[in-house]
Coordinates of C-alpha atoms in Angstrom, one line a residue:
Chain A
X1298 CA -29.1 -24.7 -18.9
X1299 CA -27.7 -22.9 -15.9
X1300 CA -28.7 -23.2 -12.3
X1301 CA -29.7 -20.6 -9.8
X1302 CA -27.4 -20.0 -6.8
X1303 CA -29.6 -21.9 -4.4
X1304 CA -30.0 -24.9 -6.8
X1305 CA -26.2 -25.0 -7.4
X1306 CA -25.5 -25.2 -3.6
X1307 CA -28.2 -27.8 -3.2
X1308 CA -26.5 -29.9 -5.9
X1309 CA -23.1 -29.4 -4.3
X1310 CA -24.5 -30.5 -1.0
X1311 CA -25.8 -33.7 -2.7
X1312 CA -22.5 -34.4 -4.4
X1313 CA -20.4 -33.8 -1.3
X1314 CA -22.6 -36.0 0.8
X1315 CA -22.1 -38.8 -1.7
X1316 CA -18.4 -38.5 -2.0
X1317 CA -16.7 -36.9 1.0
X1318 CA -16.1 -38.2 4.5
X1319 CA -14.6 -35.9 7.0
X1320 CA -12.4 -37.9 9.5
X1321 CA -11.5 -36.7 12.9
X1322 CA -9.4 -33.6 12.7
X1323 CA -6.4 -33.3 14.9
X1324 CA -5.3 -29.8 16.0
X1325 CA -1.7 -29.6 15.0
X1326 CA 1.2 -27.4 16.1
X1327 CA 1.0 -25.7 12.7
X1328 CA -2.6 -24.7 13.5
X1329 CA -1.6 -23.5 17.0
X1330 CA 1.1 -21.2 15.5
X1331 CA -1.3 -20.1 12.9
X1332 CA -3.8 -18.9 15.5
X1333 CA -1.3 -17.3 17.7
X1334 CA 0.0 -15.1 14.9
X1335 CA -3.5 -13.9 13.9
X1336 CA -5.0 -13.2 17.3
X1337 CA -4.3 -9.5 18.2
X1338 CA -3.0 -10.2 21.7
X1339 CA -0.2 -12.4 20.5
X1340 CA -0.2 -11.5 16.8
X1341 CA 0.7 -7.9 17.1
X1342 CA 3.8 -8.4 19.2
X1343 CA 4.8 -11.2 16.7
X1344 CA 4.2 -8.9 13.8
X1345 CA 6.3 -6.1 15.3
X1346 CA 9.1 -8.6 16.0
X1347 CA 8.9 -9.9 12.4
X1348 CA 8.9 -6.5 10.8
X1349 CA 11.8 -5.4 13.1
X1350 CA 13.7 -8.5 12.2
X1351 CA 13.0 -7.8 8.6
X1352 CA 14.3 -4.3 8.9
X1353 CA 17.5 -5.1 10.9
X1354 CA 18.5 -8.0 8.5
X1355 CA 17.9 -5.7 5.6
X1356 CA 20.0 -2.9 7.1
X1357 CA 22.9 -5.1 8.1
X1358 CA 23.0 -7.2 4.9
X1359 CA 22.8 -4.2 2.6
X1360 CA 25.3 -2.3 4.8
X1361 CA 27.7 -5.2 4.8
X1362 CA 27.9 -5.5 1.0
X1363 CA 27.6 -1.8 0.2
X1364 CA 30.1 -0.4 2.8
X1365 CA 32.2 -3.5 3.2
X1366 CA 32.7 -4.3 -0.5
X1367 CA 31.2 -2.0 -3.2
X1368 CA 32.2 1.3 -1.7
X1369 CA 35.8 0.2 -1.6
X1370 CA 35.7 -1.4 -5.0
X1371 CA 34.1 1.7 -6.6
X1372 CA 36.0 4.4 -4.8
X1373 CA 39.4 2.9 -4.6
X1374 CA 39.6 1.2 -7.9
X1375 CA 36.8 2.0 -10.4
X1376 CA 36.6 5.8 -10.0
X1377 CA 40.4 6.6 -10.1
X1378 CA 40.8 4.2 -13.0
X1379 CA 38.1 5.8 -15.0
X1380 CA 39.2 9.3 -14.1
X1381 CA 42.6 8.3 -15.4
X1382 CA 41.7 6.7 -18.7
X1383 CA 38.6 8.6 -19.8
X1384 CA 39.7 11.3 -22.3
X1385 CA 38.8 15.0 -22.1
X1386 CA 39.0 15.8 -18.4
X1387 CA 37.0 18.9 -17.7
X1388 CA 34.9 18.6 -20.8
X1389 CA 31.2 18.1 -20.9
X1390 CA 31.3 14.4 -21.9
X1391 CA 33.8 13.7 -19.2
X1392 CA 31.5 15.5 -16.7
X1393 CA 28.4 13.5 -17.7
X1394 CA 30.1 10.1 -18.0
X1395 CA 32.7 10.2 -15.3
X1396 CA 33.1 13.1 -13.0
X1397 CA 31.7 16.6 -12.9
X1398 CA 34.3 17.5 -10.3
X1399 CA 34.3 20.7 -8.4
X1400 CA 36.0 24.0 -8.2
X1401 CA 38.3 24.5 -5.2
X1402 CA 40.2 27.8 -4.8
X1403 CA 39.7 28.4 -8.5
X1404 CA 41.0 25.1 -9.7
X1405 CA 39.2 22.1 -11.1
X1406 CA 39.5 19.1 -8.8
X1407 CA 38.3 15.5 -9.2
X1408 CA 35.8 13.9 -6.9
X1409 CA 37.1 11.5 -4.3
X1410 CA 34.1 9.2 -4.2
X1411 CA 31.3 7.8 -6.4
X1412 CA 28.5 9.7 -4.6
X1413 CA 30.0 13.1 -5.5
X1414 CA 31.2 12.5 -9.0
X1415 CA 27.7 12.3 -10.6
X1416 CA 29.0 10.5 -13.8
X1417 CA 26.9 7.9 -15.6
X1418 CA 29.6 5.3 -15.3
X1419 CA 30.6 6.2 -11.8
X1420 CA 27.7 7.4 -9.6
X1421 CA 25.1 5.8 -12.0
X1422 CA 26.7 2.3 -11.9
X1423 CA 27.7 2.6 -8.2
X1424 CA 24.1 3.4 -7.2
X1425 CA 22.6 0.7 -9.4
X1426 CA 25.1 -2.1 -8.4
X1427 CA 26.8 -1.0 -5.2
X1428 CA 23.7 0.3 -3.3
X1429 CA 20.5 -0.9 -5.0
X1430 CA 21.6 -4.5 -5.8
X1431 CA 22.3 -5.6 -2.3
X1432 CA 19.2 -3.8 -1.0
X1433 CA 17.0 -5.5 -3.5
X1434 CA 18.5 -8.9 -3.1
X1435 CA 17.9 -9.1 0.6
X1436 CA 14.5 -7.4 0.4
X1437 CA 13.1 -9.9 -2.1
X1438 CA 14.7 -12.8 -0.4
X1439 CA 12.9 -12.0 2.9
X1440 CA 9.7 -11.0 1.1
X1441 CA 9.7 -14.4 -0.7
X1442 CA 10.1 -16.2 2.6
X1443 CA 7.2 -14.3 4.2
X1444 CA 5.1 -14.9 1.2
X1445 CA 5.7 -18.6 0.8
X1446 CA 5.4 -19.4 4.5
X1447 CA 1.9 -17.7 4.3
X1448 CA 2.5 -14.8 6.7
X1449 CA 1.1 -12.0 4.5
X1450 CA -2.6 -12.8 4.9
X1451 CA -2.1 -12.9 8.7
X1452 CA -0.5 -9.5 8.6
X1453 CA -3.5 -8.3 6.5
X1454 CA -5.9 -9.5 9.2
X1455 CA -4.0 -7.8 12.0
X1456 CA -3.7 -4.4 10.3
X1457 CA -7.3 -4.5 8.9
X1458 CA -8.8 -2.1 11.5
X1459 CA -6.1 0.5 10.9
X1460 CA -6.4 0.4 7.2
X1461 CA -10.2 0.8 7.3
X1462 CA -9.6 4.3 8.7
X1463 CA -8.1 5.3 5.3
X1464 CA -10.7 3.6 3.2
X1465 CA -8.8 0.5 2.5
X1466 CA -8.7 -2.9 4.3
X1467 CA -6.2 -5.3 5.5
X1468 CA -5.4 -6.6 2.1
X1469 CA -3.9 -3.3 1.1
X1470 CA -0.8 -4.4 3.1
X1471 CA 0.1 -6.6 0.1
X1472 CA 0.5 -3.8 -2.5
X1473 CA 2.1 -1.7 0.2
X1474 CA 4.8 -4.2 1.0
X1475 CA 5.3 -5.1 -2.6
X1476 CA 5.9 -1.4 -3.3
X1477 CA 8.7 -1.3 -0.8
X1478 CA 10.6 -3.4 -3.3
X1479 CA 9.4 -1.6 -6.4
X1480 CA 6.3 0.5 -6.9
X1481 CA 5.6 -1.0 -10.3
X1482 CA 4.3 -4.5 -9.1
X1483 CA 2.7 -2.6 -6.2
X1484 CA 0.5 -0.7 -8.6
X1485 CA -0.5 -3.9 -10.4
X1486 CA -1.3 -5.6 -7.2
X1487 CA -3.9 -2.9 -6.4
X1488 CA -6.2 -5.0 -8.6
X1489 CA -7.0 -7.2 -5.7
X1490 CA -8.9 -4.3 -4.1
X1491 CA -12.6 -4.3 -4.9
X1492 CA -13.6 -0.8 -5.8
X1493 CA -12.3 2.0 -7.9
X1494 CA -12.1 4.3 -4.9
X1495 CA -9.9 1.8 -3.0
X1496 CA -7.6 1.3 -6.0
X1497 CA -7.3 5.0 -6.5
X1498 CA -6.4 5.7 -2.8
X1499 CA -4.0 2.8 -2.8
X1500 CA -2.2 3.8 -6.0
X1501 CA -1.9 7.4 -4.9
X1502 CA -0.6 6.5 -1.5
X1503 CA 1.9 4.1 -2.9
X1504 CA 3.3 6.5 -5.5
X1505 CA 3.6 9.2 -2.9
X1506 CA 4.5 7.7 0.4
X1507 CA 6.1 4.3 -0.2
X1508 CA 9.8 4.6 -1.1
X1509 CA 11.0 1.7 -3.3
X1510 CA 13.9 -0.6 -2.5
X1511 CA 16.3 1.6 -4.5
X1512 CA 15.4 4.7 -2.5
X1513 CA 15.5 2.9 0.9
X1514 CA 18.8 1.3 0.0
X1515 CA 20.4 4.7 -0.8
X1516 CA 18.8 6.4 2.2
X1517 CA 20.1 3.6 4.4
X1518 CA 23.6 4.2 3.0
X1519 CA 23.9 7.9 3.1
X1520 CA 21.7 9.0 6.0
X1521 CA 21.4 5.9 8.2
X1522 CA 20.9 7.9 11.5
X1523 CA 17.9 9.7 10.1
X1524 CA 16.1 6.7 8.6
X1525 CA 13.8 6.4 11.6
X1526 CA 12.5 9.9 11.3
X1527 CA 12.2 9.8 7.6
X1528 CA 10.2 6.5 7.6
X1529 CA 8.0 7.8 10.5
X1530 CA 7.1 11.0 8.5
X1531 CA 6.3 8.8 5.5
X1532 CA 4.1 6.4 7.5
X1533 CA 2.3 9.3 9.2
X1534 CA 1.7 10.9 5.9
X1535 CA 0.4 7.7 4.4
X1536 CA -2.3 7.6 7.1
X1537 CA -3.1 11.3 7.2
X1538 CA -3.6 11.7 3.5
X1539 CA -5.2 8.3 3.2
X1540 CA -7.7 9.5 5.8
X1541 CA -8.4 12.7 3.9
X1542 CA -8.7 10.9 0.5
X1543 CA -11.1 8.5 2.1
X1544 CA -13.3 11.4 3.1
X1545 CA -13.2 13.2 -0.3
X1546 CA -13.1 10.5 -2.9
X1547 CA -16.6 9.2 -3.7
X1548 CA -17.2 5.5 -3.7
X1549 CA -17.4 2.5 -1.4
X1550 CA -14.8 0.8 0.8
X1551 CA -16.3 -2.6 1.4
X1552 CA -15.3 -5.1 4.1
X1553 CA -13.1 -7.9 3.1
X1554 CA -13.1 -11.6 3.5
X1555 CA -9.9 -13.4 3.3
X1556 CA -8.8 -17.0 3.3
X1557 CA -5.9 -17.3 5.7
X1558 CA -4.0 -20.2 4.1
X1559 CA -2.2 -22.7 6.4
X1560 CA 1.5 -22.1 7.0
X1561 CA 3.6 -24.0 4.5
X1562 CA 7.2 -24.9 4.4
X1563 CA 8.8 -22.6 1.7
X1564 CA 10.4 -24.5 -1.2
X1565 CA 13.9 -23.4 -1.8
X1566 CA 13.6 -23.7 -5.6
X1567 CA 10.5 -21.5 -5.7
X1568 CA 12.2 -18.9 -3.5
X1569 CA 15.3 -18.9 -5.7
X1570 CA 13.2 -18.6 -8.9
X1571 CA 11.1 -15.8 -7.5
X1572 CA 13.9 -13.8 -6.1
X1573 CA 15.9 -14.2 -9.3
X1574 CA 12.9 -13.2 -11.5
X1575 CA 12.1 -10.1 -9.5
X1576 CA 15.7 -8.9 -9.4
X1577 CA 16.0 -9.5 -13.1
X1578 CA 12.7 -7.6 -13.7
X1579 CA 13.8 -4.8 -11.4
X1580 CA 17.1 -4.4 -13.2
X1581 CA 15.6 -4.5 -16.6
X1582 CA 13.5 -1.6 -15.6
X1583 CA 15.8 0.2 -13.2
X1584 CA 19.3 0.1 -14.8
X1585 CA 18.3 1.9 -18.0
X1586 CA 16.4 4.5 -16.0
X1587 CA 19.2 5.1 -13.5
X1588 CA 21.8 5.5 -16.2
X1589 CA 19.6 7.6 -18.5
X1590 CA 18.4 9.7 -15.7
X1591 CA 21.9 10.2 -14.5
X1592 CA 22.9 11.3 -18.0
X1593 CA 20.0 13.7 -18.4
X1594 CA 20.6 15.3 -14.9
X1595 CA 24.3 15.6 -15.8
X1596 CA 23.4 17.2 -19.1
X1597 CA 21.0 19.7 -17.5
X1598 CA 23.7 20.6 -14.9
X1599 CA 26.1 21.2 -17.8
X1600 CA 23.6 23.4 -19.6
X1601 CA 22.9 25.3 -16.3
X1602 CA 19.2 24.5 -16.4
X1603 CA 19.1 23.0 -12.9
X1604 CA 21.1 25.8 -11.4
X1605 CA 18.8 28.4 -13.1
X1606 CA 15.6 26.6 -11.9
X1607 CA 17.2 26.2 -8.5
X1608 CA 17.8 29.9 -8.2
X1609 CA 14.3 30.7 -9.2
X1610 CA 12.7 28.3 -6.9
X1611 CA 15.2 28.6 -4.0
X1612 CA 12.9 31.2 -2.1
X1613 CA 10.1 28.6 -2.1
X1614 CA 12.4 25.9 -0.8
X1615 CA 13.9 28.1 1.8
X1616 CA 10.8 29.9 2.9
X1617 CA 8.2 27.2 2.7
X1618 CA 10.1 24.0 3.4
X1619 CA 12.9 25.5 5.5
X1620 CA 15.7 23.8 3.7
X1621 CA 19.0 25.5 2.6
X1622 CA 19.1 27.2 -0.9
X1623 CA 21.8 24.7 -2.0
X1624 CA 19.2 21.9 -1.9
X1625 CA 17.2 23.4 -4.7
X1626 CA 19.4 21.8 -7.4
X1627 CA 19.1 18.3 -6.0
X1628 CA 15.4 18.7 -5.2
X1629 CA 14.8 19.6 -8.9
X1630 CA 17.0 16.8 -10.1
X1631 CA 14.9 14.5 -7.9
X1632 CA 12.2 14.7 -10.5
X1633 CA 14.4 12.5 -12.7
X1634 CA 16.5 10.5 -10.2
X1635 CA 15.4 10.3 -6.6
X1636 CA 18.3 8.1 -5.5
X1637 CA 21.0 10.3 -6.9
X1638 CA 19.2 13.3 -5.4
X1639 CA 19.4 11.8 -2.0
X1640 CA 23.1 11.2 -2.5
X1641 CA 23.6 14.8 -3.6
X1642 CA 21.6 16.0 -0.6
X1643 CA 23.7 14.0 1.8
X1644 CA 26.9 16.0 1.0
X1645 CA 25.2 19.4 1.5
X1646 CA 25.9 21.0 4.9
X1647 CA 22.6 21.3 6.8
X1648 CA 20.9 20.5 10.1
X1649 CA 19.7 16.9 10.6
X1650 CA 16.1 18.2 10.6
X1651 CA 16.6 20.0 7.3
X1652 CA 18.0 16.8 6.0
X1653 CA 15.0 14.8 7.1
X1654 CA 12.7 17.4 5.5
X1655 CA 14.7 17.3 2.2
X1656 CA 14.8 13.5 2.0
X1657 CA 11.1 13.2 2.8
X1658 CA 10.4 15.7 0.1
X1659 CA 12.4 13.7 -2.4
X1660 CA 10.5 10.6 -1.4
X1661 CA 7.0 12.0 -1.8
X1662 CA 7.9 13.7 -5.1
X1663 CA 6.8 12.6 -8.5
X1664 CA 6.9 8.8 -8.9
X1665 CA 9.6 7.3 -11.0
X1666 CA 9.0 7.0 -14.8
X1667 CA 8.3 3.3 -14.7
X1668 CA 5.6 3.7 -12.0
X1669 CA 4.2 6.6 -13.9
X1670 CA 3.8 4.5 -17.0
X1671 CA 2.2 1.6 -15.0
X1672 CA -0.3 4.0 -13.4
X1673 CA -1.2 5.3 -16.8
X1674 CA -1.9 1.7 -17.9
X1675 CA -4.3 1.4 -15.0
X1676 CA -6.2 4.5 -16.1
X1677 CA -5.4 8.1 -17.1
X1678 CA -8.1 9.6 -14.9
X1679 CA -6.6 7.9 -11.8
X1680 CA -3.2 9.1 -12.9
X1681 CA -4.3 12.7 -13.1
X1682 CA -6.0 12.5 -9.8
X1683 CA -2.9 11.0 -8.2
X1684 CA -0.7 13.7 -9.7
X1685 CA -3.0 16.5 -8.4
X1686 CA -3.0 14.9 -4.9
X1687 CA 0.8 14.7 -5.2
X1688 CA 1.2 18.4 -5.8
X1689 CA -1.0 19.2 -2.9
X1690 CA 0.7 16.7 -0.6
X1691 CA 4.2 18.0 -1.4
X1692 CA 3.3 21.6 -0.5
X1693 CA 1.0 20.9 2.5
X1694 CA 3.0 18.1 4.0
X1695 CA 6.3 19.7 3.3
X1696 CA 5.1 22.9 4.9
X1697 CA 3.7 20.9 7.8
X1698 CA 7.0 19.2 8.5
X1699 CA 8.6 22.6 8.5
X1700 CA 6.0 23.9 10.9
X1701 CA 6.5 20.9 13.2
X1702 CA 10.2 21.7 13.1
X1703 CA 9.6 25.3 14.0
X1704 CA 7.4 24.3 16.9
X1705 CA 10.0 21.8 18.1
X1706 CA 12.6 24.5 17.8
X1707 CA 14.8 22.4 15.5
X1708 CA 14.1 23.9 12.1
Chain B
X111 CA -5.8 -26.4 -28.3
X112 CA -6.2 -23.7 -25.6
X113 CA -6.4 -24.7 -22.0
X114 CA -7.3 -22.3 -19.1
X115 CA -6.3 -22.9 -15.5
X116 CA -9.1 -21.6 -13.4
X117 CA -10.0 -21.8 -9.7
X118 CA -10.2 -19.9 -6.4
X119 CA -7.3 -17.7 -5.4
X120 CA -4.4 -19.5 -3.8
X121 CA -5.2 -23.0 -4.9
X122 CA -2.0 -23.5 -6.9
X123 CA -2.9 -22.5 -10.5
X124 CA 0.5 -20.8 -11.0
X125 CA 2.3 -23.8 -9.7
X126 CA 0.6 -25.9 -12.3
X127 CA 1.4 -23.3 -14.9
X128 CA 5.1 -23.2 -14.1
X129 CA 5.4 -27.0 -14.0
X130 CA 3.6 -27.5 -17.3
X131 CA 5.2 -24.7 -19.3
X132 CA 8.5 -24.4 -17.6
X133 CA 7.7 -20.7 -17.2
X134 CA 8.4 -18.6 -14.3
X135 CA 5.3 -16.8 -13.0
X136 CA 5.3 -15.8 -9.4
X137 CA 4.0 -18.3 -6.9
X138 CA 3.2 -17.4 -3.3
X139 CA 1.2 -18.6 -0.4
X140 CA -1.4 -15.9 -0.3
X141 CA -4.6 -15.3 -2.4
X142 CA -4.2 -12.7 -5.1
X143 CA -0.6 -13.3 -6.2
X144 CA -1.7 -13.5 -9.8
X145 CA -3.7 -10.5 -11.0
X146 CA -3.1 -10.7 -14.7
X147 CA -3.2 -13.7 -17.0
X148 CA 0.0 -15.3 -18.4
X149 CA 0.1 -17.4 -21.5
X150 CA 2.5 -20.2 -22.1
X151 CA 2.9 -23.3 -24.3
X152 CA 3.0 -27.0 -23.4
X153 CA 3.2 -30.1 -25.5
X154 CA 0.3 -32.6 -25.3
X155 CA 1.1 -35.7 -27.3
X156 CA 3.4 -33.8 -29.6
X157 CA 0.8 -31.1 -30.2
X158 CA 1.5 -27.5 -29.1
X159 CA -1.2 -26.4 -26.7
X160 CA -1.6 -22.9 -25.3
X161 CA -2.0 -22.8 -21.5
X162 CA -3.3 -19.7 -19.7
X163 CA -2.7 -19.0 -16.0
X164 CA -5.9 -17.1 -15.1
X165 CA -6.1 -15.0 -11.9
X166 CA -8.1 -16.6 -9.1
X167 CA -11.8 -16.0 -8.9
X168 CA -14.5 -17.3 -6.5
X169 CA -17.3 -17.2 -9.1
X170 CA -18.1 -16.0 -12.6
X171 CA -19.6 -12.9 -11.0
X172 CA -16.5 -10.8 -10.6
X173 CA -15.9 -8.9 -7.3
X174 CA -12.6 -7.1 -8.2
X175 CA -10.5 -6.2 -11.2
X176 CA -8.4 -9.4 -11.0
X177 CA -11.6 -11.5 -11.0
X178 CA -12.8 -9.4 -13.9
X179 CA -9.7 -10.3 -15.9
X180 CA -10.4 -14.0 -15.1
X181 CA -14.1 -13.9 -16.3
X182 CA -13.3 -11.9 -19.4
X183 CA -10.6 -14.5 -20.3
X184 CA -13.1 -17.3 -20.0
X185 CA -15.7 -15.6 -22.1
X186 CA -13.2 -14.7 -24.8
X187 CA -12.0 -18.3 -25.1
X188 CA -15.1 -20.1 -26.3
X189 CA -13.3 -23.1 -27.7
X190 CA -11.0 -23.6 -24.7
X191 CA -10.8 -26.5 -22.3
X192 CA -10.6 -25.7 -18.6
X193 CA -8.5 -27.2 -15.9
X194 CA -10.6 -26.4 -12.8
X195 CA -8.2 -26.4 -9.9
X196 CA -9.9 -27.1 -6.6
X197 CA -8.4 -27.1 -3.1
X198 CA -9.2 -30.7 -2.1
X199 CA -9.5 -29.7 1.6
X200 CA -12.3 -27.1 0.7
X201 CA -13.9 -29.1 -2.0
X202 CA -17.5 -27.7 -1.8
X203 CA -16.8 -24.1 -2.5
X204 CA -14.4 -25.1 -5.3
X205 CA -17.2 -27.1 -6.9
X206 CA -19.3 -24.0 -7.1
X207 CA -17.0 -22.4 -9.7
X208 CA -16.4 -25.7 -11.4
X209 CA -20.2 -26.2 -11.9
X210 CA -20.6 -22.7 -13.2
X211 CA -17.9 -23.3 -15.8
X212 CA -19.5 -26.7 -16.7
X213 CA -22.9 -25.1 -17.0
X214 CA -21.5 -22.6 -19.5
X215 CA -20.6 -25.6 -21.7
X216 CA -16.9 -25.7 -21.3
X217 CA -15.1 -29.1 -21.3
X218 CA -13.6 -29.4 -17.9
X219 CA -11.0 -31.5 -16.1
X220 CA -11.0 -31.2 -12.3
X221 CA -7.7 -31.1 -10.4
X222 CA -8.2 -31.9 -6.7
X223 CA -5.1 -30.1 -5.7
X224 CA -3.4 -30.0 -2.3
X225 CA -4.3 -33.6 -2.0
X226 CA -1.7 -34.0 0.7
X227 CA -3.3 -31.3 2.8
X228 CA -6.7 -33.1 2.5
X229 CA -5.0 -36.2 3.7
X230 CA -3.5 -34.4 6.7
X231 CA -6.9 -33.2 7.6
X232 CA -8.4 -36.7 7.4
X233 CA -10.7 -35.8 4.5
X234 CA -11.5 -38.8 2.3
X235 CA -12.8 -38.2 -1.1
X236 CA -14.4 -40.9 -3.3
X237 CA -12.8 -40.0 -6.6
X238 CA -14.5 -42.6 -8.6
X239 CA -17.9 -41.6 -7.4
X240 CA -17.2 -37.9 -7.9
X241 CA -16.1 -38.6 -11.4
X242 CA -19.2 -40.7 -12.1
X243 CA -21.5 -37.9 -10.8
X244 CA -19.8 -35.0 -12.5
X245 CA -19.1 -37.0 -15.7
X246 CA -15.8 -35.2 -16.1
X247 CA -12.2 -36.4 -15.3
X248 CA -11.2 -35.8 -11.7
X249 CA -7.5 -36.1 -10.8
X250 CA -6.0 -35.8 -7.3
X251 CA -2.9 -33.7 -7.5
X252 CA -0.2 -32.1 -5.3
X253 CA 1.1 -29.5 -7.7
X254 CA 3.9 -28.4 -5.5
X255 CA 5.6 -31.8 -5.6
X256 CA 4.4 -32.6 -9.1
X257 CA 2.1 -35.6 -8.1
X258 CA -0.7 -36.2 -10.5
X259 CA 0.2 -33.6 -13.0
X260 CA 1.0 -36.1 -15.8
X261 CA -2.3 -37.8 -15.3
X262 CA -4.1 -34.5 -15.3
X263 CA -2.7 -33.6 -18.7
X264 CA -3.3 -37.1 -20.2
X265 CA -7.0 -36.8 -19.1
X266 CA -7.5 -33.5 -20.9
X267 CA -8.5 -35.5 -24.0
X268 CA -11.4 -37.0 -22.1
X269 CA -12.9 -33.6 -21.2
X270 CA -16.3 -33.1 -22.9
X271 CA -19.1 -30.7 -22.3
X272 CA -21.6 -32.1 -19.8
X273 CA -25.2 -31.2 -19.4
X274 CA -26.0 -30.0 -15.9
X275 CA -29.2 -32.2 -16.0
X276 CA -27.0 -35.2 -16.3
X277 CA -25.1 -34.2 -13.2
X278 CA -28.3 -33.6 -11.3
X279 CA -29.6 -36.9 -12.3
X280 CA -26.4 -38.7 -11.3
X281 CA -26.5 -36.9 -7.9
X282 CA -30.1 -38.2 -7.4
X283 CA -32.0 -35.1 -8.2
X284 CA -32.4 -31.7 -6.5
X285 CA -34.5 -31.4 -3.3

């Protein structure tokens, strides 16, 4: 026999009266801090401070290890050593695995650093280990701290009103922040949203506007001065297109109720396990894709496919997005490897505004293969919808950024 | 034997799971960390038992996809025992889900988790009386530090299906 809802609560009432006594509750310091971080007047400044702190620790930690250690290791020792010992200099295998080099005054010259060589064993490994690894380690370490202390639900409460404008609610901050590490768990985390509409909007926005840790790491490394603008354009895009999607996608966007858990002291062992597990998971997915993507891009360059596509599409890139014709190649290669494409872009001569446009374009492009597969798992209709949105967004938003540049007189 | 860990979001199901199976599912201090189930194995008296970390749900009437996963998991595991994890400092609402599961005829053990938090909040729970009324084993636990977990597992063998009428009678009838 089962009870009705009323009867069940009635029974619970009886049981609790017979078994529970509530003593006097003392308001503790923990509660006070808890309230201060969730009330808008004090909570919003605290949230800004925490996010800013997050960002600056991220930047300095990643920069310290990448520039201070890995760049030297890879450029001064690994690259010259491989260039020396790998057989068949100038051949296609050499170009794909080690160094595609360049032609200077009619002569083949080797690259001087791992961002320009575009070999699987040079650029591929350097990006994966030298740039992405430090970025991911520090990101997940800080994320784990915020998670275990119990800050995430408070952030969700604070940002709730804003996210309602785009058909989501405060809790959407969880998949969004998870996606800053890797979009794959971000897509899975959309399950905590109640309706199909919300999940679709969230997934689409994640895949388009949220760069993952690997991308952020490489942007931070090659175009650190422009990061502010790039992120600003991505955040604005997230809200503009979220707003539009909310208007056109049918379905409901309900209110949310959330339990704000008490702050807890994070346990070192749990942080360690979690960070380690996530890094291991990321690398199981990312390393093969980085290396394979690198090999495919290298192969397509060798076959002249990317140059050909670049020439065909250059007028679109130049006319519509306002970026130089040379960016066509990397922008096409970005379909396979966004991180390498950013590195390629960084060595092309263009104005800062063109660089911002090009990097934003790369970010909002096609999601990485792993994310694509995860979205397919959540539903093929949603995936198709997300892809259609993506194509529209790339053209509309890319054009809009160009237009803003023209109006500001910087494009 | 198959054992499901069920309860509200953020009551510590994943912490139990990791402690009992030695696995490594993600634990965090916010509701909705687990959105898919994870299976693992533990030994109970030398017998291999399957343990499932089920996403948190407030009731058996799912509100989102993660809750759907939880309810489907329960319905597909007809012969399973359930460890119903309840936040001891919010015991009433936890009992709602526990009663629903008991009403469906599953043998249940109740873990009153975050026992330390309940203590901090000056909440006293008469375990013996609760156990008598519900007629299922009730074990106070603090999963994060491991307290009570051994007893919880040892009490699984005492879990039997209970008629809801018995509970109503023990509680002194409905109003």
